PDB file of C-alpha atoms in Angstrom:
ATOM      1  CA  UNK A   1       0.000   0.000   0.000  1.00 47.00           C
ATOM      2  CA  UNK A   2       1.306   3.486  -0.743  1.00 51.00           C
ATOM      3  CA  UNK A   3       1.235   5.383   2.528  1.00 50.00           C
ATOM      4  CA  UNK A   4       2.391   8.990   2.724  1.00 53.00           C
ATOM      5  CA  UNK A   5       4.503  10.252   5.558  1.00 47.00           C
ATOM      6  CA  UNK A   6       3.844  13.932   6.080  1.00 45.00           C
ATOM      7  CA  UNK A   7       6.520  15.535   8.263  1.00 40.00           C
ATOM      8  CA  UNK A   8       5.583  18.405  10.541  1.00 36.00           C
ATOM      9  CA  UNK A   9       2.066  19.647  10.956  1.00 33.00           C
ATOM     10  CA  UNK A  10      -0.617  19.031   8.374  1.00 41.00           C
ATOM     11  CA  UNK A  11      -2.571  21.671   6.476  1.00 43.00           C
ATOM     12  CA  UNK A  12      -5.533  21.978   8.860  1.00 48.00           C
ATOM     13  CA  UNK A  13      -3.315  23.019  11.779  1.00 45.00           C
ATOM     14  CA  UNK A  14      -0.579  24.924   9.976  1.00 52.00           C
ATOM     15  CA  UNK A  15      -2.742  26.604   7.311  1.00 62.00           C
ATOM     16  CA  UNK A  16      -0.090  25.913   4.667  1.00 70.00           C
ATOM     17  CA  UNK A  17      -1.688  24.642   1.475  1.00 93.00           C
ATOM     18  CA  UNK A  18       1.508  22.886   0.304  1.00 94.00           C
ATOM     19  CA  UNK A  19       3.163  19.896   1.952  1.00 95.00           C
ATOM     20  CA  UNK A  20       5.189  16.746   1.467  1.00 94.00           C
ATOM     21  CA  UNK A  21       4.389  13.042   1.404  1.00 95.00           C
ATOM     22  CA  UNK A  22       6.551   9.954   1.027  1.00 95.00           C
ATOM     23  CA  UNK A  23       5.370   6.828  -0.768  1.00 96.00           C
ATOM     24  CA  UNK A  24       5.541   3.462   0.990  1.00 93.00           C
ATOM     25  CA  UNK A  25       4.582   0.287  -0.818  1.00 94.00           C
ATOM     26  CA  UNK A  26       4.155  -0.781  -4.418  1.00 96.00           C
ATOM     27  CA  UNK A  27       0.471  -0.146  -5.127  1.00 96.00           C
ATOM     28  CA  UNK A  28       1.068   2.935  -7.293  1.00 96.00           C
ATOM     29  CA  UNK A  29       3.736   1.400  -9.541  1.00 95.00           C
ATOM     30  CA  UNK A  30       4.848   2.086 -12.184  1.00 93.00           C
ATOM     31  CA  UNK A  31       4.064   5.769 -11.626  1.00 94.00           C
ATOM     32  CA  UNK A  32       5.280   5.976  -8.021  1.00 96.00           C
ATOM     33  CA  UNK A  33       7.733   3.778  -6.137  1.00 96.00           C
ATOM     34  CA  UNK A  34       8.499   3.290  -2.446  1.00 96.00           C
ATOM     35  CA  UNK A  35      10.600   6.189  -1.164  1.00 96.00           C
ATOM     36  CA  UNK A  36       9.387   8.724  -3.720  1.00 97.00           C
ATOM     37  CA  UNK A  37       8.923  12.177  -2.183  1.00 97.00           C
ATOM     38  CA  UNK A  38       5.799  14.027  -3.315  1.00 97.00           C
ATOM     39  CA  UNK A  39       4.755  17.669  -3.345  1.00 97.00           C
ATOM     40  CA  UNK A  40       1.064  17.907  -2.394  1.00 97.00           C
ATOM     41  CA  UNK A  41      -1.568  20.642  -2.229  1.00 96.00           C
ATOM     42  CA  UNK A  42      -4.001  20.422   0.678  1.00 95.00           C
ATOM     43  CA  UNK A  43      -7.570  21.485   0.024  1.00 91.00           C
ATOM     44  CA  UNK A  44      -7.155  21.402  -3.765  1.00 93.00           C
ATOM     45  CA  UNK A  45     -10.109  20.565  -5.967  1.00 94.00           C
ATOM     46  CA  UNK A  46     -10.026  16.855  -6.806  1.00 96.00           C
ATOM     47  CA  UNK A  47     -10.809  15.680 -10.318  1.00 96.00           C
ATOM     48  CA  UNK A  48     -11.089  12.185 -11.727  1.00 96.00           C
ATOM     49  CA  UNK A  49      -7.605  10.953 -12.631  1.00 96.00           C
ATOM     50  CA  UNK A  50      -5.795  12.915  -9.896  1.00 97.00           C
ATOM     51  CA  UNK A  51      -3.384  11.110  -7.596  1.00 97.00           C
ATOM     52  CA  UNK A  52      -4.396  12.018  -4.044  1.00 97.00           C
ATOM     53  CA  UNK A  53      -3.498  11.549  -0.402  1.00 97.00           C
ATOM     54  CA  UNK A  54      -6.562  10.209   1.424  1.00 97.00           C
ATOM     55  CA  UNK A  55      -7.619   8.752   4.758  1.00 97.00           C
ATOM     56  CA  UNK A  56      -9.677   5.548   4.659  1.00 95.00           C
ATOM     57  CA  UNK A  57     -12.351   4.976   7.313  1.00 92.00           C
ATOM     58  CA  UNK A  58      -9.979   2.809   9.377  1.00 92.00           C
ATOM     59  CA  UNK A  59      -7.520   5.724   9.641  1.00 93.00           C
ATOM     60  CA  UNK A  60      -5.036   4.448   7.065  1.00 92.00           C
ATOM     61  CA  UNK A  61      -3.565   7.311   5.026  1.00 95.00           C
ATOM     62  CA  UNK A  62      -2.600   6.322   1.495  1.00 96.00           C
ATOM     63  CA  UNK A  63      -1.661   7.629  -1.948  1.00 97.00           C
ATOM     64  CA  UNK A  64      -4.246   6.490  -4.518  1.00 97.00           C
ATOM     65  CA  UNK A  65      -5.842   7.574  -7.793  1.00 97.00           C
ATOM     66  CA  UNK A  66      -9.270   9.252  -7.637  1.00 97.00           C
ATOM     67  CA  UNK A  67     -11.271   7.567 -10.372  1.00 96.00           C
ATOM     68  CA  UNK A  68     -14.855   8.735  -9.943  1.00 96.00           C
ATOM     69  CA  UNK A  69     -17.070  10.739  -7.638  1.00 96.00           C
ATOM     70  CA  UNK A  70     -19.885   8.820  -6.036  1.00 95.00           C
ATOM     71  CA  UNK A  71     -22.625   9.321  -3.485  1.00 93.00           C
ATOM     72  CA  UNK A  72     -22.610   7.217  -0.326  1.00 89.00           C
ATOM     73  CA  UNK A  73     -25.706   5.463   1.013  1.00 90.00           C
ATOM     74  CA  UNK A  74     -26.316   8.379   3.363  1.00 92.00           C
ATOM     75  CA  UNK A  75     -26.176  10.849   0.452  1.00 94.00           C
ATOM     76  CA  UNK A  76     -22.707  12.297   1.074  1.00 94.00           C
ATOM     77  CA  UNK A  77     -20.305  12.822  -1.854  1.00 96.00           C
ATOM     78  CA  UNK A  78     -17.281  10.525  -1.898  1.00 97.00           C
ATOM     79  CA  UNK A  79     -14.436   9.390  -4.149  1.00 98.00           C
ATOM     80  CA  UNK A  80     -13.679   5.918  -5.463  1.00 97.00           C
ATOM     81  CA  UNK A  81      -9.906   5.497  -5.039  1.00 97.00           C
ATOM     82  CA  UNK A  82      -7.829   2.823  -6.765  1.00 97.00           C
ATOM     83  CA  UNK A  83      -4.253   1.600  -6.832  1.00 96.00           C
ATOM     84  CA  UNK A  84      -2.475   1.857 -10.194  1.00 95.00           C
ATOM     85  CA  UNK A  85      -1.410  -1.779  -9.705  1.00 95.00           C
ATOM     86  CA  UNK A  86      -4.653  -3.636  -8.942  1.00 90.00           C
ATOM     87  CA  UNK A  87      -2.740  -6.692  -7.696  1.00 94.00           C
ATOM     88  CA  UNK A  88      -1.046  -4.756  -4.861  1.00 92.00           C
ATOM     89  CA  UNK A  89      -2.397  -2.818  -1.921  1.00 87.00           C
ATOM     90  CA  UNK A  90      -5.808  -1.982  -0.577  1.00 92.00           C
ATOM     91  CA  UNK A  91      -8.152   0.601  -2.086  1.00 96.00           C
ATOM     92  CA  UNK A  92     -11.859   1.387  -2.488  1.00 96.00           C
ATOM     93  CA  UNK A  93     -12.503  -2.088  -3.900  1.00 95.00           C
ATOM     94  CA  UNK A  94     -11.729  -3.362  -0.400  1.00 94.00           C
ATOM     95  CA  UNK A  95     -12.766  -0.437   1.829  1.00 94.00           C
ATOM     96  CA  UNK A  96     -15.415   1.430  -0.107  1.00 94.00           C
ATOM     97  CA  UNK A  97     -15.616   5.078  -1.182  1.00 96.00           C
ATOM     98  CA  UNK A  98     -13.746   7.817   0.691  1.00 97.00           C
ATOM     99  CA  UNK A  99     -15.687  10.891   1.839  1.00 96.00           C
ATOM    100  CA  UNK A 100     -14.709  14.185   0.207  1.00 95.00           C
ATOM    101  CA  UNK A 101     -13.429  15.504   3.555  1.00 94.00           C
ATOM    102  CA  UNK A 102     -11.039  12.532   3.838  1.00 97.00           C
ATOM    103  CA  UNK A 103      -9.324  13.268   0.537  1.00 97.00           C
ATOM    104  CA  UNK A 104      -6.616  15.364   2.143  1.00 96.00           C
ATOM    105  CA  UNK A 105      -4.451  16.535  -0.750  1.00 97.00           C
ATOM    106  CA  UNK A 106      -3.792  16.326  -4.482  1.00 97.00           C
ATOM    107  CA  UNK A 107      -0.315  15.200  -5.518  1.00 97.00           C
ATOM    108  CA  UNK A 108       1.303  17.838  -7.738  1.00 96.00           C
ATOM    109  CA  UNK A 109       4.704  16.312  -8.444  1.00 96.00           C
ATOM    110  CA  UNK A 110       7.299  13.757  -7.497  1.00 96.00           C
ATOM    111  CA  UNK A 111      10.282  15.809  -6.314  1.00 96.00           C
ATOM    112  CA  UNK A 112      12.693  13.005  -5.510  1.00 93.00           C
ATOM    113  CA  UNK A 113      14.374  10.880  -6.796  1.00 93.00           C
ATOM    114  CA  UNK A 114      13.089  11.546 -10.347  1.00 88.00           C
ATOM    115  CA  UNK A 115      11.405  14.972 -10.433  1.00 91.00           C
ATOM    116  CA  UNK A 116       8.219  14.679 -12.471  1.00 90.00           C
ATOM    117  CA  UNK A 117       5.027  16.713 -12.563  1.00 91.00           C
ATOM    118  CA  UNK A 118       2.078  14.348 -12.251  1.00 86.00           C
ATOM    119  CA  UNK A 119      -0.559  14.719 -14.885  1.00 77.00           C
ATOM    120  CA  UNK A 120      -4.194  13.820 -14.464  1.00 75.00           C
ATOM    121  CA  UNK A 121      -5.201  10.678 -16.244  1.00 72.00           C
ATOM    122  CA  UNK A 122      -5.923   7.028 -16.101  1.00 62.00           C
ATOM    123  CA  UNK A 123      -3.562   4.578 -14.488  1.00 64.00           C
ATOM    124  CA  UNK A 124      -0.697   3.465 -16.729  1.00 56.00           C
ATOM    125  CA  UNK A 125      -1.289   0.084 -18.339  1.00 50.00           C
ATOM    126  CA  UNK A 126       1.365  -2.635 -17.857  1.00 46.00           C
TER     127      UNK A 126
END
């Protein structure tokens, strides 16, 4: 599973809209690999195809791809989040949709070790 590590305080307490995350796990390969450092924007508008940092209902924070906006059974808007590698990691197929408020940030770029701006789109095909 791709889990971000966000050093320092997060956006809600520091009021800084930009932050860092570090990828753990293989679920976002080939786009992202364990150890990649990411530049993220907290509170950014999420669109289908964006790579995001989100908190699942069990508290797990992960880097996943937002694929479509849905409505939960209680009528709240939520995102369906998937791994780029469907054989690895846990995502909305296992844990269900993630409420809008739990999509914490949109990934803007990988800054280390191979700087790359992330573009919106579908998961790369193997």
